[in-house]
Every structure is written in C-alpha cells, then in structure tokens.
Amino acid sequence: MKIQFDENGLLAGVAGRANGVTRSEYEAARPKALEALASFREKSQKDVGFPHLPFQKDVIDPVNQYVDSVHFDYDTVCVVGIGGSALGAWALDCGIRGPHPVQGAFTREHPRLVILDNIDPWFTAKALASMVPNKTLVLAIAKSGATAETVSTFLIVRNWLEEALGAEATGRIVAVTTLEKSGEGEYKSDLMKLAVSQGYRTLGVPENVGGRFSVLCPVGLLPAALIGIDIGKLLQGAAEMTRLSWLPDLAENIALRSAVWYWLIWKKKPIHVAFPYSSQLWGTAFWFRQLWAESLGKTRKREGKTENVGQTPVAALGATDQHSQVQLYIEGPNDKVFTFWKVENFGAAGAIPARKFGLDAVDYLAGQNLTDLIHAEQRATAAALSKNGRPHCTVTLERVDEEHLGAFLQMMEFQTAFMGELLGIDAFNQPGVEQGKLFTYGLMGRPEREQYKKEIEALEKKWAAAARRKPPKAGGNTTGAAERT
C-alpha cells in the first residue's frame, strides 16, 4: 500500500508569501501537532471509535456472517439512508467498481447498488420502478434510528416489498442501527425497536462511531460486501494507515502532516477543493465533503470571543472540471486551497491509436495514451494555479483498489480528527444539523416537538413582516429602486 502527500505547492516560495506557508511556520507548528496527536489518542481511547474499527472482529464478523447466510437470488442492494449512512457505501462502490455507467449488466454475481438518500418523491418512485422486489435486498441504515428522511423512505420501500412478497419480505430487510439500550432496558433506536417487532435481521453501529466516520463498520461494509467488494482488504489497508497515523514522525504520519498544513493555511483559504483526477474517486470526494464540513464547521469561544471556524469543501473532477471550474480557480477570488488526488496506475494505459491525419491538433496525440494525458493535465493545472498564486498539494495513490481505498478513507478520517484538535473544536458533534432536524420534526407533527413548529412559524411571520417593510429612501427625495418597483 502506497499513499504519499506532497505539500510543496502550499509553500510561500511557490504560491507567494500572502497565499502560502513557510517551512519555518511549519517547523514551528510541530509541537502543536504532537499535542494534537496526544489529545486525539486520549479521546480515541474513551469516546471516539473509528480508529479501532479495522481491528474489531465483533463489528466485522456479523457482516461476513450475514453475507454468507444470504442464499436467495438478488441483483440489487437497496440502501435506505442519508449522509454518513449512504455516502460511504457510494464511495466504496464508485471506487472499486466505478461509476454506474461503466459497471455493465447487473446480475446475482454483480448486483447493483441503489441508494435512496433523498426524499424527492419523483426520485423515490423511479427507483422503486427500476427494481424487482424478489431480486432486491433492502438495508435500512440510520445510527439514531430516528432520521426522518430514512424512516419515511424505508416505510415506503417496506410497503412496496411486502405488497409484492408478503411474509417473505421480512427476510430481505436488514436494519443497521445502534443496538444500545437505555437505562430502562429499552432500545434507544426506534428503527431497532421496529426491526425486533417485525423480525428483521439487525447489525449494529458502535455507539462511539459517528455517522460520517462509519464507512468501515457495517454502515459501509455490509453494502460493500453484498456487492462483491473484498472488505478484508479494505480493512487491511485501513489498519496499516491507522498504524502510521499514530506515529509521532510527521514524515511518515501523512494524516497528521497534512492536517498541520491545512491548519496553517485555513484562515487565508476558507475553501478547500478536493480535486480527484480519477473517476473512481468521484464518490470519495462527496464523502469527503460531508466529513470535512460537518466535522470542522463549528462555533468556538476563545478569550471571550465567538469565532466561526472551518473550511468549505468543494468537489471538482479532473480533467472534467478543468472545463467548468478552473477559470474561476485561476482568476476568481483567491480564497481556496486545492488538494489533487492523483492515481499512478489506472490498470489500463488507454492507448491512443498511432494513425495520423495531417492535422496539428490530432497528430501530436497519436501513439500516446490517456494515462500520460491525465497526468499531464493534473500537472498543468497545478502549474497554472502556482503561477497565479493559488496554493495546492497532492495526495498520490499507487492505484485504486480495496487496500488503497481503505487506507485513503482512514487517512482522511484521522486527518479530520487532527484538524479538529488543532482548531480547538469538537470534530465529532453536529449541533447545526440537529437544529434543522428539530424544526423538521415539529413541522411533521412528531410528538414532543410541537414547540419547534411554533418557533419556525414565528420566525416565518417575522421574515414576512420584514419583506413587507418598505426600504429607506436613498437620500433627499430620491426613491430607492426597490420602492419604485
């Protein structure tokens, strides 16, 4: 397994003093980095479980046992989940088998993965119409067991399955949720309660593993294993990256080293562009967006002041988005840091035929290959960014296979955790998301959440009143444009 991090494009000598970081600044941050390593290690021994997942047989064995027990025919695995309960499965599927347009026909040996991660009714109806009930396995995934989007969609999918299969539907449904019980002995998760009452198979999400860090537990591993991905190799790569991520030597610990560079530059560059030059890593870029945004976008208080911290993550695909976004990146606001994800070996060279046609724009490519071209495109984009004072760095994977992908995902989870320590925030909560959930519960009539409906109705009245209020005049007898219209 070979993954490398190259920070040279972040240096002030490359991007300019106003945009980059000096080596001396990085060296001065080493003690802070080691403090972050020590403080996160302490947290991981108490409250944070993702570093331990590659080594926990009690988490992994139930996945293998269920996959071995599935003997009936299926060509579709339908995941009902949202956020961390869906993005990890997509990242694994896209990474190992590629985006759906290149996956070919779906069979028992090659099942497709359908992810219902949005409550768009048109999307849900079309997804159901595309699946055959007696060829489908349904995985309802929600750690809390109360996510409104997941529960509502699951009720629809469950009804669709039962109408077609009757009692046989029970054996085709798995609930992946927390198995923890309250002090009164009841399951904390309503999805778990439903599963027990209906006789569904259940797999557990560890209590100390948050949704966006759950790709290497049953949340991501179960759908991956059911579609034929070697989860043993995923975990093997993740285990090796875990070993490296606890090392105090920053030359070897690329998760900590990259976090330090991002920490040093984040105030200058509040936007972080993940730029994979690989279609296989496109799903991973969207998984990273949630990981970075929910973990690091926080409010903190220091020295009596309230600060809002975090980088806004953006996903761009190379070389595709050179033709849609790079114009902005080169000449637009210089508020971004770029991380290229480069793949050395694509498994196919993409040989370009050697025939020539007497055309300058065609003949120079004859006899070359797509691997060299995409590498040249990435180097050219990096050079253009540097020439215009735009800082960037590169993560290079030798190839995209289970071992490398497992290591890469684990690297970014460690990187995020270390970044949280350096920023002085809790990277594992999400209070901003919870506020929106409470408002939704109130509007949809969930018991004991009526006060949130009243609160949002009061806010909407306030906004409506503000919209009706006439704007002040621009000065003298001049009437503002908004008032004239």
XYZ file of C-alpha atoms in Angstrom, residues 112-484:
373
model
C -26.164 -3.094 -8.444
C -26.273 -0.668 -5.554
C -29.304 1.631 -5.372
C -29.004 4.360 -2.735
C -32.156 6.166 -1.649
C -30.597 9.163 0.083
C -33.098 11.850 -0.861
C -36.805 12.233 -0.182
C -37.555 13.630 -3.632
C -40.804 11.752 -4.420
C -40.032 11.547 -8.155
C -36.624 10.022 -7.426
C -38.106 7.505 -4.973
C -40.848 6.426 -7.395
C -38.380 5.976 -10.254
C -36.025 3.963 -8.038
C -38.819 1.597 -6.995
C -39.914 1.191 -10.601
C -36.363 0.234 -11.569
C -36.111 -2.597 -9.018
C -37.685 -6.069 -8.899
C -38.925 -6.960 -5.378
C -37.921 -10.623 -5.437
C -34.437 -9.657 -6.678
C -33.810 -6.924 -4.076
C -32.223 -6.740 -0.619
C -33.126 -3.680 1.476
C -30.727 -2.164 4.019
C -32.266 0.484 6.279
C -29.310 2.377 7.761
C -29.630 5.011 10.490
C -27.492 5.063 13.614
C -30.033 7.031 15.646
C -32.931 5.127 14.128
C -34.920 8.363 14.013
C -33.721 10.174 10.879
C -36.916 11.454 9.257
C -35.709 11.045 5.676
C -34.562 7.467 6.237
C -37.589 6.370 8.238
C -40.093 7.818 5.767
C -38.371 6.299 2.731
C -37.984 2.956 4.477
C -41.705 2.831 5.240
C -42.410 3.288 1.535
C -39.835 0.681 0.451
C -41.023 -1.767 3.100
C -44.605 -1.432 1.919
C -43.504 -1.904 -1.721
C -41.630 -5.067 -0.761
C -44.437 -6.500 1.375
C -47.121 -5.862 -1.227
C -45.116 -7.950 -3.684
C -43.690 -10.657 -1.438
C -45.911 -10.825 1.624
C -44.269 -12.527 4.585
C -41.157 -13.299 2.522
C -40.265 -9.604 2.606
C -39.048 -9.926 6.196
C -36.029 -11.976 5.170
C -34.955 -9.370 2.629
C -34.704 -6.465 5.089
C -31.742 -5.638 7.326
C -31.683 -2.766 9.828
C -28.277 -1.230 10.575
C -28.558 0.956 13.662
C -27.392 1.317 17.239
C -28.041 -1.750 19.382
C -27.596 0.164 22.632
C -30.287 0.135 25.308
C -31.350 2.863 27.703
C -31.160 2.595 31.473
C -34.717 1.258 31.416
C -33.647 -1.637 29.209
C -35.326 -0.379 26.023
C -33.529 0.049 22.732
C -32.544 3.652 22.095
C -33.216 3.339 18.368
C -36.818 3.252 17.152
C -35.562 1.546 13.988
C -34.164 -1.202 16.202
C -37.491 -1.485 18.022
C -39.279 -1.794 14.693
C -36.798 -4.392 13.470
C -37.255 -6.522 16.572
C -41.041 -6.323 16.370
C -41.058 -7.245 12.670
C -38.337 -9.879 12.781
C -35.762 -8.120 10.594
C -32.090 -9.025 10.737
C -30.064 -6.354 12.566
C -26.439 -5.245 12.575
C -25.024 -2.712 14.994
C -23.335 0.655 14.639
C -20.875 1.155 17.530
C -22.051 3.835 19.941
C -18.731 5.684 19.721
C -18.646 5.845 15.910
C -20.375 8.830 14.344
C -22.207 8.550 11.040
C -19.644 10.372 8.907
C -16.872 8.191 10.396
C -18.797 4.915 9.958
C -17.749 3.724 6.497
C -15.568 0.940 7.950
C -18.288 -0.546 10.162
C -21.478 -2.318 8.954
C -22.810 1.010 7.622
C -20.389 0.862 4.696
C -19.049 -2.681 4.890
C -22.390 -4.508 4.639
C -23.487 -2.994 1.311
C -19.896 -3.264 0.059
C -19.646 -6.961 0.882
C -23.076 -7.689 -0.634
C -21.990 -6.228 -3.982
C -18.773 -8.229 -4.007
C -16.145 -5.851 -2.610
C -13.380 -7.509 -0.579
C -13.891 -5.856 2.805
C -10.978 -7.780 4.298
C -8.606 -5.885 2.032
C -10.358 -2.589 2.811
C -9.712 -3.178 6.487
C -6.167 -4.334 5.854
C -5.361 -1.000 4.216
C -7.157 0.922 6.950
C -5.252 -0.972 9.643
C -1.911 -0.053 8.086
C -2.948 3.607 7.817
C -4.053 3.534 11.465
C -0.597 2.329 12.468
C 1.019 5.171 10.518
C -1.422 7.741 11.919
C -0.301 7.149 15.496
C 3.390 7.756 14.697
C 4.975 10.961 16.051
C 7.213 11.186 12.965
C 5.408 13.608 10.631
C 7.393 12.331 7.655
C 5.553 9.002 7.976
C 2.304 10.231 9.510
C 0.729 11.834 6.432
C -2.650 12.286 8.146
C -1.104 14.494 10.828
C 1.314 16.235 8.456
C -1.435 17.192 6.003
C -3.681 18.377 8.853
C -0.926 20.712 10.048
C -0.544 22.270 6.592
C -4.313 22.739 6.265
C -4.449 24.270 9.751
C -1.694 26.722 8.884
C -3.459 27.892 5.733
C -7.164 27.712 6.596
C -7.589 31.351 7.655
C -6.067 32.511 4.393
C -8.046 29.980 2.359
C -11.525 29.240 3.789
C -12.476 26.999 0.824
C -10.959 23.551 0.298
C -11.279 21.999 -3.164
C -10.879 18.210 -3.342
C -9.752 17.599 -6.934
C -9.538 13.885 -7.802
C -8.002 13.075 -11.177
C -9.818 9.761 -11.195
C -13.465 8.950 -11.891
C -13.177 6.124 -9.353
C -12.562 8.670 -6.572
C -15.501 10.919 -7.500
C -17.760 9.272 -4.900
C -14.997 9.658 -2.311
C -14.897 13.407 -2.978
C -18.564 13.696 -1.971
C -17.940 11.528 1.090
C -15.068 13.888 1.985
C -17.341 16.940 1.640
C -19.549 15.725 4.475
C -16.621 14.594 6.607
C -14.814 17.946 6.362
C -17.907 20.183 6.542
C -19.800 18.588 9.424
C -16.706 17.861 11.456
C -14.931 21.212 11.193
C -17.654 23.797 10.580
C -18.172 24.846 14.196
C -18.566 27.806 16.514
C -15.895 28.114 19.187
C -15.236 30.543 22.009
C -11.754 31.768 22.759
C -10.661 34.620 25.002
C -14.265 35.696 25.406
C -14.850 35.909 21.658
C -17.087 33.776 19.482
C -15.450 32.507 16.294
C -16.799 30.536 13.353
C -14.223 28.095 12.012
C -13.890 25.539 9.253
C -13.237 25.266 5.533
C -15.987 24.943 2.953
C -15.288 21.735 0.980
C -15.873 21.659 -2.775
C -15.626 18.661 -5.101
C -14.110 19.001 -8.577
C -13.288 16.196 -11.032
C -10.145 16.222 -13.135
C -9.859 16.587 -16.016
C -13.611 17.225 -16.483
C -13.828 20.323 -14.296
C -10.858 21.978 -15.945
C -13.528 22.904 -18.471
C -16.104 24.116 -15.942
C -14.423 25.415 -12.777
C -10.735 26.130 -13.348
C -11.384 29.541 -14.912
C -12.811 30.606 -11.545
C -9.973 28.914 -9.677
C -7.284 30.705 -11.674
C -8.765 34.208 -11.990
C -11.548 34.352 -9.406
C -11.229 35.103 -5.673
C -8.005 33.736 -4.242
C -9.731 32.113 -1.263
C -9.151 28.423 -1.979
C -6.655 25.689 -1.261
C -6.602 22.733 -3.657
C -5.853 19.087 -2.937
C -5.202 16.986 -6.017
C -5.902 13.265 -5.677
C -3.605 11.581 -8.174
C -3.558 7.897 -9.194
C -0.324 6.464 -10.562
C -1.636 3.227 -12.086
C -5.128 3.123 -13.618
C -4.926 -0.541 -14.587
C -5.245 0.399 -18.261
C -2.988 2.728 -20.236
C -5.695 3.960 -22.612
C -3.538 3.682 -25.728
C -4.312 6.271 -28.410
C -4.121 4.868 -31.972
C -0.926 5.837 -33.822
C -2.648 6.785 -37.085
C -2.060 10.371 -38.230
C -4.310 12.588 -40.343
C -2.130 15.585 -41.180
C -3.855 17.739 -38.556
C -1.816 19.501 -35.873
C -4.482 19.212 -33.159
C -4.792 15.474 -33.795
C -1.438 14.081 -34.860
C 0.640 15.073 -31.815
C -1.526 12.735 -29.691
C -1.102 9.740 -31.988
C 0.638 6.811 -30.295
C 0.412 8.309 -26.812
C -2.002 7.233 -24.039
C -4.686 8.569 -21.684
C -2.647 7.823 -18.539
C 0.092 10.201 -19.612
C -2.502 12.738 -20.749
C -4.434 12.833 -17.461
C -1.164 13.089 -15.526
C -0.115 15.961 -17.805
C -3.497 17.642 -17.272
C -3.060 17.467 -13.498
C 0.499 18.822 -13.644
C -0.606 21.601 -15.973
C -3.470 22.614 -13.673
C -1.124 22.610 -10.680
C 1.371 24.775 -12.576
C -1.344 27.227 -13.644
C -2.537 27.510 -10.045
C 1.002 28.125 -8.759
C 1.703 30.705 -11.459
C -1.340 32.627 -10.239
C -0.565 32.337 -6.512
C -3.093 29.599 -5.750
C -1.803 27.088 -3.142
C -2.228 23.359 -3.723
C -0.990 19.987 -2.521
C -1.193 16.437 -3.874
C -2.156 13.068 -2.428
C -0.935 10.230 -4.654
C -2.324 6.690 -4.566
C -0.383 3.953 -6.320
C -3.713 2.530 -7.529
C -7.390 2.462 -6.556
C -8.111 -0.968 -5.075
C -9.620 -2.124 -1.800
C -6.404 -1.817 0.192
C -5.572 1.686 -1.041
C -9.148 2.939 -0.757
C -9.491 1.645 2.804
C -6.227 3.355 3.728
C -7.208 6.598 1.990
C -10.565 6.825 3.772
C -8.921 6.111 7.129
C -6.233 8.699 6.406
C -8.844 11.393 5.835
C -10.739 10.461 8.984
C -7.553 10.791 11.039
C -6.682 13.995 9.189
C -10.089 15.429 10.099
C -9.752 14.418 13.734
C -6.298 16.021 13.966
C -7.585 19.175 12.272
C -10.316 19.374 14.905
C -7.744 19.200 17.673
C -5.636 21.909 16.021
C -8.694 24.158 15.630
C -9.746 23.567 19.233
C -13.232 22.289 18.359
C -15.205 19.065 18.753
C -14.953 17.350 15.374
C -17.470 14.682 16.362
C -20.669 16.606 17.118
C -23.061 18.426 14.760
C -25.229 20.936 16.629
C -26.023 22.889 13.467
C -27.547 19.826 11.805
C -29.583 18.975 14.891
C -31.359 22.352 14.854
C -32.736 21.693 11.379
C -33.820 18.190 12.403
C -35.805 19.558 15.342
C -37.602 22.064 13.109
C -38.478 19.254 10.673
C -39.810 17.058 13.467
C -42.030 19.906 14.638
C -43.415 20.645 11.169
C -44.163 16.963 10.543
C -46.002 16.512 13.853
C -43.565 14.388 15.836
C -44.765 14.140 19.458
C -42.994 16.364 21.983
C -41.583 18.577 19.216
C -44.545 20.966 18.832
C -42.565 23.890 20.238
C -40.233 23.820 17.232
C -43.176 24.169 14.869
C -44.310 27.217 16.823
C -40.782 28.632 16.743
C -40.426 28.274 12.988
C -43.893 29.724 12.377
C -42.938 32.748 14.485
C -39.726 33.146 12.501
C -41.616 32.943 9.205
C -44.046 35.655 10.367
C -41.090 37.831 11.301
C -39.500 37.319 7.882
C -42.792 38.042 6.098
C -43.181 41.294 8.043
C -39.624 42.286 7.153
C -40.314 41.586 3.473
C -43.361 43.881 3.526
C -41.450 46.703 5.172
C -40.504 49.493 2.747
C -36.759 50.114 2.381
C -35.414 53.526 3.474
C -35.003 56.209 0.845
C -31.546 56.585 -0.621
C -31.400 60.269 0.395
C -33.329 63.539 -0.059
C -36.381 62.986 -2.225
C -34.737 60.136 -4.166
C -36.744 56.947 -4.024
C -34.846 53.657 -3.789
C -35.063 51.264 -6.704
C -36.838 48.614 -4.640
C -39.560 51.141 -3.613
C -40.039 52.426 -7.178
